[in-house]
Coordinates of C-alpha atoms in Angstrom, one line a residue:
Chain A
M5 CA 84.9 93.5 91.1
T6 CA 87.0 96.0 89.7
L7 CA 88.5 99.4 88.9
T8 CA 89.0 101.6 86.0
T9 CA 92.4 103.2 85.9
K10 CA 92.9 105.9 83.4
S11 CA 93.4 106.2 80.6
K12 CA 96.8 106.2 79.5
P13 CA 97.6 109.8 77.7
E14 CA 99.7 109.0 73.8
I15 CA 103.7 108.5 74.0
S16 CA 105.4 109.6 71.8
Q17 CA 108.1 107.6 70.3
Q18 CA 111.1 109.3 71.3
T19 CA 109.8 108.7 74.8
L20 CA 109.3 105.3 74.1
N21 CA 113.5 104.5 73.1
Q22 CA 113.8 105.8 77.1
Y23 CA 112.4 103.3 77.7
E24 CA 112.6 99.3 78.0
L25 CA 109.6 96.6 78.2
V26 CA 110.4 93.9 80.4
V27 CA 107.5 91.0 80.4
G28 CA 107.8 87.6 81.5
I29 CA 105.1 85.0 81.4
E30 CA 102.9 81.8 83.0
V31 CA 101.3 79.5 81.3
H32 CA 98.6 77.2 82.8
A33 CA 98.2 74.6 80.4
Q34 CA 95.5 71.5 81.3
V35 CA 97.8 67.8 80.7
L36 CA 95.9 65.7 78.4
T37 CA 95.2 62.9 80.6
R38 CA 92.1 60.7 81.8
S39 CA 92.0 61.0 85.1
K40 CA 92.4 63.0 87.3
M41 CA 96.2 63.8 89.1
F42 CA 95.5 62.0 92.3
C43 CA 92.4 60.3 91.9
R44 CA 90.2 58.6 89.9
C45 CA 88.0 61.1 88.0
A46 CA 87.3 61.8 84.8
T47 CA 89.1 64.5 83.7
D48 CA 85.7 65.2 80.6
Y49 CA 84.5 67.5 82.9
A50 CA 83.3 69.5 79.9
G51 CA 79.5 70.5 79.8
A52 CA 78.6 68.0 82.2
P53 CA 76.8 68.6 85.2
P54 CA 78.1 70.2 87.9
N55 CA 80.3 67.6 91.0
T56 CA 80.1 65.1 88.7
R57 CA 83.1 64.0 88.4
V58 CA 84.2 64.3 91.7
C59 CA 85.5 61.6 94.2
P60 CA 86.9 61.8 97.9
V61 CA 90.0 63.0 97.2
C62 CA 89.3 65.9 94.8
L63 CA 86.5 66.5 97.2
G64 CA 89.5 67.3 100.0
M65 CA 87.0 64.9 102.3
P66 CA 89.4 63.7 105.4
G67 CA 91.1 60.5 105.5
S68 CA 91.4 60.1 101.5
L69 CA 95.2 59.7 100.3
P70 CA 96.1 61.2 96.6
V71 CA 98.0 58.8 94.4
I72 CA 100.0 60.7 91.5
N73 CA 99.0 59.8 88.0
R74 CA 102.0 58.0 86.4
A75 CA 100.2 60.0 82.6
A76 CA 100.8 64.0 84.0
V77 CA 104.4 62.7 85.6
E78 CA 105.4 61.5 81.9
A79 CA 103.7 64.4 80.0
T80 CA 105.7 66.8 81.8
M81 CA 108.8 64.9 81.5
K82 CA 108.0 65.0 77.8
S83 CA 107.4 69.1 77.5
G84 CA 110.1 69.5 79.8
L85 CA 112.3 68.2 77.3
A86 CA 110.7 69.7 73.9
L87 CA 111.5 72.6 76.2
N88 CA 115.2 71.9 76.3
C89 CA 114.9 72.1 80.2
T90 CA 116.9 69.3 82.5
I91 CA 114.7 67.2 84.6
A92 CA 115.3 67.5 88.1
E93 CA 116.3 64.0 89.9
T94 CA 114.6 64.3 92.7
A95 CA 111.1 66.1 92.0
I96 CA 109.2 67.2 95.0
F97 CA 105.4 67.9 95.7
A98 CA 104.4 70.4 98.7
R99 CA 101.3 71.8 99.8
K100 CA 100.1 75.7 99.3
N101 CA 98.4 76.5 101.7
Y102 CA 94.9 78.6 101.1
N103 CA 92.0 79.2 101.6
Y104 CA 89.1 79.8 98.9
P105 CA 85.7 77.5 98.1
D106 CA 87.5 76.7 94.6
L107 CA 89.7 73.9 96.5
P108 CA 88.1 72.7 99.3
K109 CA 91.2 70.6 100.5
G110 CA 93.3 74.2 101.2
Y111 CA 95.9 74.1 99.6
Q112 CA 96.7 73.4 96.5
I113 CA 99.0 70.3 95.6
T114 CA 102.3 71.9 93.6
Q115 CA 105.6 71.4 93.2
Y116 CA 107.6 74.6 94.7
E117 CA 111.9 74.0 95.9
Y118 CA 111.9 70.7 93.8
P119 CA 109.8 71.7 90.2
S120 CA 109.9 68.5 87.2
C121 CA 111.8 70.4 85.1
E122 CA 114.7 73.7 85.2
H123 CA 116.1 75.8 83.2
G124 CA 115.1 75.1 79.8
Y125 CA 115.2 77.5 77.0
L126 CA 113.1 77.9 73.5
D127 CA 113.5 79.9 70.6
I128 CA 111.6 82.1 68.5
D129 CA 111.5 83.6 64.8
L130 CA 110.3 87.5 65.4
E131 CA 108.5 89.1 61.8
D132 CA 112.7 91.0 61.0
G133 CA 113.7 87.3 60.2
S134 CA 115.9 87.3 63.9
T135 CA 115.2 84.7 66.5
R136 CA 115.3 84.8 70.0
R137 CA 116.3 83.0 72.5
I138 CA 113.4 82.8 75.4
R139 CA 114.5 81.0 78.8
I140 CA 112.4 79.1 80.8
R141 CA 112.6 78.8 84.9
R142 CA 110.9 75.4 85.5
T143 CA 107.5 73.6 83.8
H144 CA 106.3 71.3 87.2
L145 CA 103.3 70.1 87.6
E146 CA 100.6 71.1 89.8
E147 CA 96.6 70.4 90.3
D148 CA 93.4 73.0 89.2
T149 CA 91.4 74.0 91.2
G150 CA 87.3 74.5 91.0
R151 CA 84.8 76.6 88.7
T152 CA 82.9 79.6 91.7
V153 CA 80.0 81.5 89.8
H154 CA 79.3 84.1 92.1
V155 CA 75.5 85.0 91.9
G156 CA 74.4 87.9 94.7
Q157 CA 75.6 87.5 97.4
Y158 CA 76.3 83.5 97.3
T159 CA 79.0 81.6 95.2
L160 CA 78.5 78.8 93.4
V161 CA 81.2 75.9 93.5
D162 CA 81.7 73.3 90.7
L163 CA 84.4 71.0 91.6
N164 CA 84.4 68.9 88.1
R165 CA 87.9 70.7 87.6
A166 CA 89.9 70.7 90.2
G167 CA 92.6 67.8 90.8
V168 CA 92.9 68.4 86.6
P169 CA 96.3 68.1 86.6
L170 CA 98.2 71.6 85.2
M171 CA 101.3 72.3 83.3
E172 CA 103.2 75.9 85.2
I173 CA 105.1 77.3 82.5
V174 CA 107.5 80.4 83.8
T175 CA 109.9 82.3 81.5
E176 CA 112.6 84.2 82.7
A177 CA 111.9 88.1 82.8
D178 CA 113.3 87.7 78.3
I179 CA 110.5 89.1 76.4
H180 CA 111.0 93.0 75.7
S181 CA 107.8 93.5 73.5
P182 CA 104.3 92.0 72.4
E183 CA 105.2 90.7 70.1
E184 CA 108.4 88.9 71.5
A185 CA 105.6 87.5 73.2
Y186 CA 103.1 86.5 70.6
A187 CA 105.6 84.5 69.2
Y188 CA 107.2 82.9 72.2
L189 CA 102.7 81.7 73.9
T190 CA 102.3 80.6 69.4
R191 CA 105.1 78.3 69.4
L192 CA 105.1 77.3 73.2
R193 CA 101.4 75.9 72.0
T194 CA 102.0 74.4 69.0
I195 CA 104.7 72.1 70.8
L196 CA 101.7 71.3 73.5
R197 CA 99.5 70.4 70.8
Y198 CA 101.8 68.0 68.7
L199 CA 103.4 66.6 72.0
G200 CA 99.3 65.6 72.6
V201 CA 100.0 66.9 76.7
N202 CA 97.8 70.0 76.2
S203 CA 94.6 71.1 74.1
G204 CA 96.2 74.9 73.6
D205 CA 91.7 75.7 73.4
M206 CA 92.3 79.3 75.5
E207 CA 88.6 80.0 75.1
K208 CA 88.7 76.6 77.0
G209 CA 90.8 77.6 79.6
A210 CA 92.6 74.8 79.3
M211 CA 95.5 76.9 78.1
R212 CA 96.0 80.1 80.5
C213 CA 98.6 83.2 80.1
E214 CA 99.9 85.0 82.9
P215 CA 102.7 87.5 81.5
N216 CA 104.4 89.5 84.5
I217 CA 104.3 93.0 82.6
S218 CA 107.3 95.7 83.7
V219 CA 109.4 98.8 82.5
R220 CA 112.8 101.0 83.1
T221 CA 114.4 103.0 82.5
L222 CA 117.7 102.9 80.0
E223 CA 120.2 104.2 83.2
Q224 CA 118.0 101.4 85.4
K225 CA 118.9 98.4 82.6
A226 CA 122.2 100.3 82.8
R227 CA 122.3 98.9 87.0
G228 CA 120.4 95.7 86.4
E229 CA 117.6 97.2 88.6
Y230 CA 114.4 96.6 87.3
G231 CA 110.3 97.8 87.7
T232 CA 107.7 97.1 89.7
K233 CA 105.9 94.2 87.4
V234 CA 102.1 93.9 87.7
E235 CA 100.3 90.5 86.6
V236 CA 97.7 91.5 83.9
K237 CA 95.4 88.6 84.1
N238 CA 91.6 87.0 82.6
L239 CA 93.3 86.8 79.1
N240 CA 91.9 84.5 77.0
S241 CA 93.6 85.0 73.8
F242 CA 97.2 85.7 72.6
R243 CA 95.8 88.7 70.8
S244 CA 94.6 89.5 74.2
V245 CA 98.0 88.5 75.4
R246 CA 99.6 91.1 73.1
M247 CA 97.4 93.6 73.3
A248 CA 97.1 93.9 77.2
I249 CA 100.9 94.1 77.1
A250 CA 101.2 97.7 74.8
Y251 CA 98.4 98.7 76.6
E252 CA 100.8 98.5 79.8
M253 CA 103.9 99.1 79.1
E254 CA 102.6 102.7 77.8
R255 CA 100.4 102.6 81.4
Q256 CA 103.2 102.7 82.9
I257 CA 105.4 104.7 81.3
A258 CA 102.8 107.6 81.2
L259 CA 102.6 106.8 84.9
I260 CA 106.1 106.8 85.4
E261 CA 106.7 110.5 82.9
S262 CA 104.1 112.1 85.0
G263 CA 106.1 111.6 87.8
G264 CA 103.9 108.4 89.5
K265 CA 104.4 105.4 90.7
V266 CA 104.0 101.7 89.5
E267 CA 101.6 99.9 91.8
Q268 CA 102.7 96.1 92.2
V269 CA 99.3 95.0 91.5
N270 CA 97.2 92.9 89.7
M271 CA 95.7 94.0 86.3
G272 CA 92.9 92.6 84.4
W273 CA 92.1 92.5 80.5
D274 CA 88.6 94.5 79.7
E275 CA 87.6 92.4 76.1
Q276 CA 85.5 94.6 75.3
R277 CA 87.3 98.3 76.3
Q278 CA 91.0 96.6 75.3
C279 CA 92.3 98.1 78.3
T280 CA 93.7 96.6 81.4
V281 CA 91.2 97.0 85.1
L282 CA 92.6 96.5 88.6
Q283 CA 91.8 94.4 90.0
R284 CA 90.4 95.1 94.3
S285 CA 92.8 92.0 96.2
K286 CA 92.6 91.6 99.8
E287 CA 94.8 92.9 101.6
S288 CA 96.7 90.1 103.2
A289 CA 100.0 89.3 101.0
H290 CA 100.1 85.6 99.8
D291 CA 101.3 84.3 102.9
Y292 CA 101.2 80.4 101.6
R293 CA 103.5 78.3 104.3
Y294 CA 105.0 76.2 101.3
F295 CA 105.5 72.1 102.9
P296 CA 106.1 69.4 101.4
E297 CA 103.1 66.8 100.5
P298 CA 103.4 64.1 103.6
D299 CA 100.7 62.1 102.1
L300 CA 103.7 61.8 98.8
P301 CA 106.5 60.1 98.1
P302 CA 108.9 61.7 96.5
L303 CA 109.6 61.0 93.0
Q304 CA 112.9 59.9 91.8
V305 CA 113.4 60.3 88.2
S306 CA 116.3 57.9 86.9
R307 CA 118.6 59.1 83.3
A308 CA 116.4 55.2 82.4
W309 CA 114.0 57.0 82.6
V310 CA 113.9 60.3 81.1
E311 CA 115.7 58.9 78.0
E312 CA 112.5 57.1 77.5
I313 CA 110.5 59.7 77.2
R314 CA 112.9 61.1 75.2
A315 CA 112.9 58.0 72.7
Q316 CA 109.2 59.1 72.5
L317 CA 109.0 62.9 71.4
P318 CA 108.1 63.3 67.6
E319 CA 110.2 65.2 65.4
L320 CA 109.5 68.7 66.6
P321 CA 107.7 71.1 64.8
I322 CA 111.2 73.5 64.6
A323 CA 112.7 70.7 62.6
K324 CA 110.4 69.7 60.6
R325 CA 110.0 73.1 59.1
D326 CA 113.7 73.0 58.4
R327 CA 113.5 69.3 57.1
Y328 CA 110.4 70.4 54.9
E329 CA 112.6 73.5 54.0
Q330 CA 116.4 71.0 53.3
T331 CA 115.4 68.3 51.5
W332 CA 112.3 69.1 49.8
G333 CA 112.6 72.7 48.9
L334 CA 109.6 73.6 50.7
R335 CA 109.0 77.6 50.8
R336 CA 109.4 79.4 54.3
A337 CA 106.3 80.8 54.3
E338 CA 104.0 77.4 53.4
A339 CA 106.8 75.3 56.1
D340 CA 105.4 77.8 58.8
I341 CA 102.2 77.4 57.9
L342 CA 102.3 73.9 56.9
T343 CA 104.1 73.0 60.6
S344 CA 102.2 75.1 63.2
E345 CA 99.3 72.4 63.7
K346 CA 100.3 68.7 64.0
L347 CA 97.6 67.7 62.1
V348 CA 98.2 69.7 59.4
I349 CA 101.7 67.9 59.7
D350 CA 99.9 64.6 59.3
Y351 CA 97.4 65.4 56.9
F352 CA 100.5 67.0 54.7
E353 CA 102.8 64.0 55.1
T354 CA 100.9 61.3 54.5
A355 CA 99.7 63.0 50.8
V356 CA 103.6 63.8 50.3
A357 CA 104.1 59.8 51.1
A358 CA 101.2 59.2 48.3
Y359 CA 102.1 62.0 46.3
G360 CA 106.4 61.7 45.6
T361 CA 109.1 64.2 46.5
N362 CA 110.7 64.6 43.2
D363 CA 109.9 67.6 40.8
G364 CA 108.9 70.1 43.1
K365 CA 106.0 67.6 44.1
P366 CA 106.3 68.6 47.9
Q367 CA 105.5 72.6 47.0
R368 CA 103.2 71.4 44.5
L369 CA 100.9 70.8 47.3
A370 CA 102.3 72.4 49.6
N371 CA 100.5 75.1 47.1
W372 CA 97.1 73.6 46.2
L373 CA 97.3 71.8 50.5
T374 CA 97.7 76.7 52.0
G375 CA 95.9 77.6 48.9
E376 CA 93.0 75.8 47.8
F377 CA 91.9 73.6 50.5
F378 CA 92.5 76.2 53.0
R379 CA 89.9 78.4 51.4
L380 CA 87.5 75.9 51.3
L381 CA 87.9 74.8 55.4
Y382 CA 87.8 78.5 56.0
T383 CA 84.4 78.5 53.9
D384 CA 83.2 75.3 55.5
G385 CA 84.2 75.7 59.5
D386 CA 83.4 77.7 61.7
G387 CA 87.2 80.0 61.6
Q388 CA 90.3 80.2 60.3
D389 CA 91.2 76.8 62.7
L390 CA 93.3 74.2 61.6
R391 CA 92.4 71.9 63.4
Q392 CA 89.4 71.4 61.1
I393 CA 91.5 69.7 58.5
A394 CA 90.5 66.4 60.5
D395 CA 87.0 67.1 59.3
A396 CA 87.4 66.9 55.8
K397 CA 86.0 64.6 54.2
V398 CA 89.0 64.6 51.1
R399 CA 91.4 62.3 52.4
P400 CA 96.0 63.2 51.8
T401 CA 96.0 60.4 49.6
Q402 CA 93.4 61.8 47.6
L403 CA 94.8 64.7 47.5
A404 CA 97.8 63.1 45.7
A405 CA 96.1 61.7 43.7
L406 CA 94.3 64.8 42.1
L407 CA 97.9 66.3 42.1
Q408 CA 98.9 63.5 39.9
L409 CA 95.8 64.2 37.4
V410 CA 96.8 68.0 37.0
D411 CA 101.0 66.3 36.7
D412 CA 99.6 64.3 33.6
K413 CA 97.3 66.3 32.0
V414 CA 94.4 64.1 32.4
I415 CA 92.9 67.8 33.8
N416 CA 94.2 71.9 33.8
P417 CA 95.0 73.3 36.9
N418 CA 90.9 75.0 37.0
T419 CA 89.8 72.1 36.1
G420 CA 91.6 71.2 39.0
K421 CA 90.1 73.3 41.8
K422 CA 86.6 72.5 40.4
V423 CA 87.3 68.8 41.4
L424 CA 88.8 69.6 44.6
E425 CA 85.3 71.1 45.5
I426 CA 83.4 68.3 44.9
M427 CA 85.8 65.9 46.9
Y428 CA 85.6 68.0 49.4
A429 CA 81.7 68.5 49.7
T430 CA 81.6 64.6 48.7
G431 CA 84.8 62.9 49.5
D432 CA 84.5 61.1 46.7
D433 CA 87.7 59.9 43.5
P434 CA 89.3 62.8 41.8
Q435 CA 89.5 60.0 39.5
Q436 CA 85.9 59.1 39.7
I437 CA 84.1 62.7 39.8
V438 CA 86.8 63.5 36.7
A439 CA 84.6 60.6 34.3
R440 CA 81.2 61.1 35.5
E441 CA 81.6 64.5 35.5
G442 CA 83.3 63.9 32.1
L443 CA 86.1 67.1 32.8
A444 CA 88.9 65.2 31.4
M445 CA 91.0 67.0 29.6
V446 CA 90.5 67.7 25.8
S447 CA 93.8 66.7 23.4
D448 CA 91.9 65.1 20.5
T449 CA 92.9 67.6 17.7
L450 CA 90.1 66.7 16.0
V451 CA 87.5 67.9 18.5
I452 CA 90.0 70.9 19.9
D453 CA 90.2 72.2 15.3
D454 CA 86.3 71.3 15.1
A455 CA 85.4 73.9 17.9
I456 CA 87.9 76.5 16.2
A457 CA 85.9 75.9 12.7
A458 CA 83.2 76.5 14.4
I459 CA 84.3 80.1 16.4
F460 CA 85.1 80.8 13.3
A461 CA 82.5 80.6 11.5
A462 CA 80.6 83.1 14.0
N463 CA 82.8 85.7 14.0
A464 CA 83.9 86.2 10.7
P465 CA 84.3 89.8 10.8
D466 CA 87.3 89.2 13.9
L467 CA 88.9 86.4 12.0
A468 CA 89.5 88.4 9.1
R469 CA 90.9 92.2 12.0
Y470 CA 93.9 89.3 13.2
R471 CA 94.4 88.0 9.6
A472 CA 94.4 91.8 8.7
G473 CA 97.2 92.4 11.6
E474 CA 95.6 92.7 14.4
E475 CA 96.7 90.3 16.9
K476 CA 96.0 91.0 20.5
L477 CA 92.9 90.0 19.6
F478 CA 94.4 85.7 19.7
G479 CA 93.6 86.5 23.6
F480 CA 89.6 86.7 22.1
F481 CA 89.8 83.5 20.3
M482 CA 91.6 81.3 23.1
G483 CA 88.7 82.6 25.7
Q484 CA 86.3 81.0 22.6
V485 CA 88.2 77.7 22.8
M486 CA 88.3 77.1 26.3
K487 CA 85.0 78.3 26.5
A488 CA 83.5 76.7 23.4
T489 CA 84.7 72.8 25.4
K490 CA 84.2 74.1 28.6
G491 CA 87.7 74.8 29.9
K492 CA 88.3 71.5 29.0
A493 CA 91.1 71.9 26.1
D494 CA 94.3 71.4 27.2
P495 CA 95.5 74.5 27.2
N496 CA 98.6 73.7 25.3
A497 CA 97.2 72.3 22.3
A498 CA 94.1 74.3 21.6
K499 CA 97.1 78.0 21.0
Q500 CA 99.2 75.4 19.5
R501 CA 95.9 74.6 16.9
L502 CA 94.7 78.3 17.6
Q503 CA 98.7 79.0 16.2
E504 CA 98.6 77.4 13.0
L505 CA 94.0 77.7 12.0
L506 CA 94.2 81.6 12.5
K507 CA 97.0 81.6 9.7
G508 CA 94.8 80.2 7.5
Chain B
M66 CA 111.2 82.5 121.3
H67 CA 107.8 84.7 121.7
L68 CA 105.0 84.7 119.3
T69 CA 103.7 88.9 118.7
P70 CA 100.3 89.9 119.0
E71 CA 100.7 91.5 115.1
E72 CA 101.8 86.8 114.7
V73 CA 98.6 85.7 116.1
R74 CA 96.7 87.6 114.5
H75 CA 98.6 87.2 110.8
V76 CA 98.4 83.2 112.0
A77 CA 95.0 83.7 112.6
E78 CA 93.9 85.2 109.0
L79 CA 95.3 82.6 107.0
A80 CA 93.4 80.5 108.9
K81 CA 90.0 82.1 107.6
L82 CA 89.9 83.2 112.3
H83 CA 88.7 85.1 114.0
L84 CA 90.0 86.1 116.8
T85 CA 90.1 88.7 120.2
D86 CA 92.3 90.7 121.7
E87 CA 92.0 88.2 124.9
E88 CA 92.7 85.6 122.7
V89 CA 94.9 86.6 120.4
A90 CA 96.9 87.4 124.3
Q91 CA 96.0 83.7 125.1
Y92 CA 97.5 81.8 122.1
A93 CA 99.9 84.1 121.6
G94 CA 101.6 82.4 124.9
Q95 CA 100.8 79.1 124.3
L96 CA 101.8 79.0 120.8
S97 CA 104.9 80.2 122.6
A98 CA 104.9 77.7 124.6
I99 CA 104.5 74.6 121.8
L100 CA 107.2 77.1 119.3
D101 CA 109.7 76.3 122.2
Y102 CA 109.3 73.1 122.6
A103 CA 109.6 72.6 119.1
E104 CA 112.6 74.3 119.6
S105 CA 114.8 72.2 121.7
L106 CA 115.1 70.4 118.0
Q107 CA 117.8 73.0 117.0
A108 CA 120.4 71.2 119.6
V109 CA 120.4 68.5 116.8
D110 CA 123.6 69.2 115.0
T111 CA 121.7 68.6 111.2
S112 CA 125.0 69.9 109.3
N113 CA 125.1 66.5 107.3
V114 CA 121.5 65.4 107.3
P115 CA 120.7 65.8 103.9
P116 CA 116.8 67.7 103.6
T117 CA 114.1 65.4 103.9
P118 CA 111.0 66.6 102.3
Y119 CA 109.5 62.6 103.0
I120 CA 110.9 60.7 106.2
L121 CA 109.7 56.8 104.5
R122 CA 111.6 55.2 102.1
L123 CA 109.1 55.2 99.3
T124 CA 109.3 57.5 96.0
N125 CA 107.3 57.0 93.0
V126 CA 104.7 55.7 94.4
M127 CA 102.8 55.9 91.0
R128 CA 99.0 53.9 89.1
E129 CA 97.2 54.5 85.6
D130 CA 95.5 57.1 83.9
Q131 CA 92.4 54.7 83.9
P132 CA 89.4 56.7 85.5
E133 CA 86.8 55.2 87.2
P134 CA 83.3 56.4 87.9
S135 CA 82.5 59.3 90.3
L136 CA 80.3 59.9 93.4
A137 CA 76.9 60.9 92.4
N138 CA 75.9 63.7 92.6
E139 CA 73.3 63.5 96.0
I140 CA 76.4 61.6 97.4
A141 CA 79.1 64.6 96.6
L142 CA 77.0 66.6 98.0
A143 CA 75.8 64.8 101.2
N144 CA 77.9 66.4 103.7
A145 CA 77.6 69.8 103.1
P146 CA 75.2 72.7 104.7
D147 CA 74.0 73.9 101.7
S148 CA 73.6 73.1 97.7
V149 CA 71.6 74.9 95.3
D150 CA 71.6 72.9 91.5
G151 CA 73.9 71.1 92.0
F152 CA 76.9 72.8 93.3
F153 CA 77.7 73.5 96.9
R154 CA 76.6 77.2 97.8
V155 CA 78.5 79.4 100.3
R156 CA 78.1 83.1 101.4
A157 CA 80.0 85.8 98.3
V158 CA 83.7 85.2 98.2
F159 CA 83.7 89.1 96.8
E160 CA 83.1 91.5 99.8
E161 CA 81.0 93.9 98.5

């Protein structure tokens, strides 16, 4: 159903510099409710047989009436507040009319002239350390459509998804690079997931992004003009959004440079070939004939209701990150990673509560968590998905206990890593593992002295060379001591005893 | 107020209706007459009336987020002209 566009030629940096990229992004995010937007069908359609989460309302049967799901409205208000939006005192649902089998009613219930949330913004951090503000035009509530499968001369329709609540979050055309788009989307997803209003799963279609992409010359910019925009669909990861924007920017600039004109069309992203392709669409322009939904009374949102929702907002990821830096002395790098995922934040905070906030403990914990622990998580799990921390056998309090054992010099840091691996595999307490495996650090100087005596006996020539002035052999002896004690020797004690005994 | 044949054809296309030229001419006349009649409402002075998207004195009619059992698949498909493997089946929506 697609036509390929001409491959893009190479464009010089000098030419690129004469253009500005202008992007606005629409995000559709399924709201995590148990029942659908306007009926009581369950939303757990993933993996369910087709048309088993349907009822007269979402099948568009005559005489059925929609009723608004309060949880979906409140989730939208919550999202709007987190995105610094104004929450409208009156929100009105409207009918967007079009005929397509994925919507049996012949219209989608959405919000049009009176959306729930408007005029917000999201601040994003770029890699060079600068911050940019992306304005949010609106956030409104609507219903998802059904799923269609095209098989030969037929289209198969499954309406399990039809009527699932869907938030549409629309930015102003404030995005000027693929990196900004990526930064905006990752931050938005973190916030939505943190609020518990969306799963953030792009592969499962729970979050979908449609960038509107155009370019303009600097002269056009000076005159306040915009280029013709192209909408790109079928993007199933933030990475592909970034690549599609970069691709479209170069395609459009090359087209203009060669004397052509950008057409207002819908493109799709071809993941295999890494390019945008034209999507054939019907000639007739969309004409949705919006009008207020006569079956749904307006939402009157009192300021008391808004304040009630605001009071439920958790501390947002950026505020958390700043607090970790300022009050716990965490470095930005670790603070960023830890606050990128709600489950990790919960894990980290529980562990800090058990471990303590004095003497740089939070940073030490952050190092272990983002280092050894995440390495185990990634190796063991399915890709670099931090949500897998929910399945980890190691409880946050156990991780705190492990670090305390290292602090108390019961075990040395290297042994700590070994213990963590065993904890990760078994879920056992670190104290138990240390006792069972005999890993406690040996600081008993008699034991260390015995080991050193044996080493001296076995390496008499080296001992002689050392004593003749070859001091670099110290490392060799130190290694032998650690080996003889199976890594359990307290490094400081061993070093001190070795220095003394080497003197002879 | 007179609807042009083009406007009638456009509305017919949005409604997925296939009209003959005779029907277009006939409906242009009939629909224009209906619109003319409705247009008499324009005579009312509404300058002091706020936009009224909903006529009843109702707001915030909502329900709690509590799922209930859906229809069985056989019942959901019972009125469908065509179905297969639990799906509704319609003619291909893409024209080849």
